[in-house]
Amino acid sequence: MATIIAVAANVNLRKGLAELGSGLAYGLAALGPGIGIGIIFGQAISAIARQPETAGPVRSLAFLGFALAEALALIGFVVFVLLKYTG
């Protein structure tokens, strides 16, 4: 018991929790845009298959949605870096 307490006293708990939090934050931040991008392109393919003449506008809107979803992933990465290397 004394060994466990001695080891726990030497561990920087704040740094460890910050690293755990940063990993969880980026994992969750990447999950949402990943699902969103899959839905965007899945629905775009379905729309183009149903009405091929609308391929141009659908493709443009799909890439716009992709850019917005990817921006959320990049924001999550920035939060990850801030949590990991500050404080």
C-alpha atoms as a PDB file:
ATOM      1  CA  MET A   1       0.000   0.000   0.000  1.00  0.00           C
ATOM      2  CA  ALA A   2       2.805   2.391   0.852  1.00  0.00           C
ATOM      3  CA  THR A   3       4.461   1.694  -2.519  1.00  0.00           C
ATOM      4  CA  ILE A   4       1.293   2.605  -4.408  1.00  0.00           C
ATOM      5  CA  ILE A   5       0.955   5.851  -2.473  1.00  0.00           C
ATOM      6  CA  ALA A   6       4.630   6.699  -3.059  1.00  0.00           C
ATOM      7  CA  VAL A   7       4.311   6.068  -6.800  1.00  0.00           C
ATOM      8  CA  ALA A   8       1.073   8.049  -6.982  1.00  0.00           C
ATOM      9  CA  ALA A   9       2.716  10.965  -5.179  1.00  0.00           C
ATOM     10  CA  ASN A  10       5.459  11.143  -7.826  1.00  0.00           C
ATOM     11  CA  VAL A  11       3.038  11.263 -10.745  1.00  0.00           C
ATOM     12  CA  ASN A  12       2.029  14.676 -11.962  1.00  0.00           C
ATOM     13  CA  LEU A  13      -1.728  14.168 -11.873  1.00  0.00           C
ATOM     14  CA  ARG A  14      -2.587  17.455 -13.547  1.00  0.00           C
ATOM     15  CA  LYS A  15      -0.376  16.741 -16.558  1.00  0.00           C
ATOM     16  CA  GLY A  16      -1.688  13.213 -16.865  1.00  0.00           C
ATOM     17  CA  LEU A  17      -5.300  14.327 -16.781  1.00  0.00           C
ATOM     18  CA  ALA A  18      -4.559  17.065 -19.331  1.00  0.00           C
ATOM     19  CA  GLU A  19      -3.056  14.507 -21.717  1.00  0.00           C
ATOM     20  CA  LEU A  20      -5.966  12.141 -21.211  1.00  0.00           C
ATOM     21  CA  GLY A  21      -8.412  14.970 -21.784  1.00  0.00           C
ATOM     22  CA  SER A  22      -6.617  16.141 -24.905  1.00  0.00           C
ATOM     23  CA  GLY A  23      -6.684  12.654 -26.392  1.00  0.00           C
ATOM     24  CA  LEU A  24     -10.363  12.233 -25.634  1.00  0.00           C
ATOM     25  CA  ALA A  25     -11.144  15.695 -26.976  1.00  0.00           C
ATOM     26  CA  TYR A  26      -9.494  15.037 -30.317  1.00  0.00           C
ATOM     27  CA  GLY A  27     -10.968  11.558 -30.595  1.00  0.00           C
ATOM     28  CA  LEU A  28     -14.467  12.892 -30.082  1.00  0.00           C
ATOM     29  CA  ALA A  29     -13.778  15.911 -32.279  1.00  0.00           C
ATOM     30  CA  ALA A  30     -12.741  13.640 -35.146  1.00  0.00           C
ATOM     31  CA  LEU A  31     -15.680  11.279 -34.707  1.00  0.00           C
ATOM     32  CA  GLY A  32     -18.408  13.774 -35.572  1.00  0.00           C
ATOM     33  CA  PRO A  33     -16.883  15.140 -38.785  1.00  0.00           C
ATOM     34  CA  GLY A  34     -15.999  11.615 -39.897  1.00  0.00           C
ATOM     35  CA  ILE A  35     -19.596  10.513 -39.601  1.00  0.00           C
ATOM     36  CA  GLY A  36     -20.790  13.758 -41.183  1.00  0.00           C
ATOM     37  CA  ILE A  37     -18.499  13.418 -44.198  1.00  0.00           C
ATOM     38  CA  GLY A  38     -19.690   9.858 -44.738  1.00  0.00           C
ATOM     39  CA  ILE A  39     -23.319  10.975 -44.661  1.00  0.00           C
ATOM     40  CA  ILE A  40     -22.642  13.930 -46.982  1.00  0.00           C
ATOM     41  CA  PHE A  41     -21.005  11.874 -49.716  1.00  0.00           C
ATOM     42  CA  GLY A  42     -23.378   8.939 -49.288  1.00  0.00           C
ATOM     43  CA  GLN A  43     -26.364  11.190 -49.827  1.00  0.00           C
ATOM     44  CA  ALA A  44     -24.631  12.981 -52.719  1.00  0.00           C
ATOM     45  CA  ILE A  45     -24.007   9.690 -54.499  1.00  0.00           C
ATOM     46  CA  SER A  46     -27.609   8.693 -53.907  1.00  0.00           C
ATOM     47  CA  ALA A  47     -28.889  12.026 -55.261  1.00  0.00           C
ATOM     48  CA  ILE A  48     -26.705  11.828 -58.374  1.00  0.00           C
ATOM     49  CA  ALA A  49     -27.800   8.241 -58.987  1.00  0.00           C
ATOM     50  CA  ARG A  50     -31.466   9.263 -58.817  1.00  0.00           C
ATOM     51  CA  GLN A  51     -31.134  12.375 -61.002  1.00  0.00           C
ATOM     52  CA  PRO A  52     -27.886  12.443 -62.988  1.00  0.00           C
ATOM     53  CA  GLU A  53     -28.681  15.859 -64.490  1.00  0.00           C
ATOM     54  CA  THR A  54     -28.236  17.477 -61.066  1.00  0.00           C
ATOM     55  CA  ALA A  55     -24.686  16.151 -60.671  1.00  0.00           C
ATOM     56  CA  GLY A  56     -23.056  19.607 -60.886  1.00  0.00           C
ATOM     57  CA  PRO A  57     -25.006  21.407 -58.140  1.00  0.00           C
ATOM     58  CA  VAL A  58     -25.069  18.329 -55.898  1.00  0.00           C
ATOM     59  CA  ARG A  59     -21.312  17.896 -56.228  1.00  0.00           C
ATOM     60  CA  SER A  60     -20.727  21.574 -55.403  1.00  0.00           C
ATOM     61  CA  LEU A  61     -22.905  21.375 -52.305  1.00  0.00           C
ATOM     62  CA  ALA A  62     -21.271  18.108 -51.240  1.00  0.00           C
ATOM     63  CA  PHE A  63     -17.817  19.683 -51.382  1.00  0.00           C
ATOM     64  CA  LEU A  64     -19.058  22.725 -49.471  1.00  0.00           C
ATOM     65  CA  GLY A  65     -20.457  20.451 -46.764  1.00  0.00           C
ATOM     66  CA  PHE A  66     -17.212  18.483 -46.741  1.00  0.00           C
ATOM     67  CA  ALA A  67     -15.186  21.677 -46.236  1.00  0.00           C
ATOM     68  CA  LEU A  68     -17.379  22.769 -43.331  1.00  0.00           C
ATOM     69  CA  ALA A  69     -17.222  19.345 -41.661  1.00  0.00           C
ATOM     70  CA  GLU A  70     -13.459  19.195 -42.140  1.00  0.00           C
ATOM     71  CA  ALA A  71     -13.148  22.637 -40.540  1.00  0.00           C
ATOM     72  CA  LEU A  72     -14.732  21.185 -37.408  1.00  0.00           C
ATOM     73  CA  ALA A  73     -12.089  18.451 -37.358  1.00  0.00           C
ATOM     74  CA  LEU A  74      -9.343  21.062 -37.673  1.00  0.00           C
ATOM     75  CA  ILE A  75     -10.833  23.043 -34.792  1.00  0.00           C
ATOM     76  CA  GLY A  76     -10.771  19.852 -32.744  1.00  0.00           C
ATOM     77  CA  PHE A  77      -7.106  19.390 -33.610  1.00  0.00           C
ATOM     78  CA  VAL A  78      -6.336  22.923 -32.441  1.00  0.00           C
ATOM     79  CA  VAL A  79      -8.085  22.205 -29.140  1.00  0.00           C
ATOM     80  CA  PHE A  80      -6.043  18.999 -28.842  1.00  0.00           C
ATOM     81  CA  VAL A  81      -2.781  20.883 -29.313  1.00  0.00           C
ATOM     82  CA  LEU A  82      -3.800  23.602 -26.881  1.00  0.00           C
ATOM     83  CA  LEU A  83      -4.743  21.080 -24.187  1.00  0.00           C
ATOM     84  CA  LYS A  84      -1.628  18.992 -24.707  1.00  0.00           C
ATOM     85  CA  TYR A  85       1.032  21.689 -24.793  1.00  0.00           C
ATOM     86  CA  THR A  86      -0.313  24.366 -22.468  1.00  0.00           C
ATOM     87  CA  GLY A  87      -0.944  24.476 -18.788  1.00  0.00           C
END
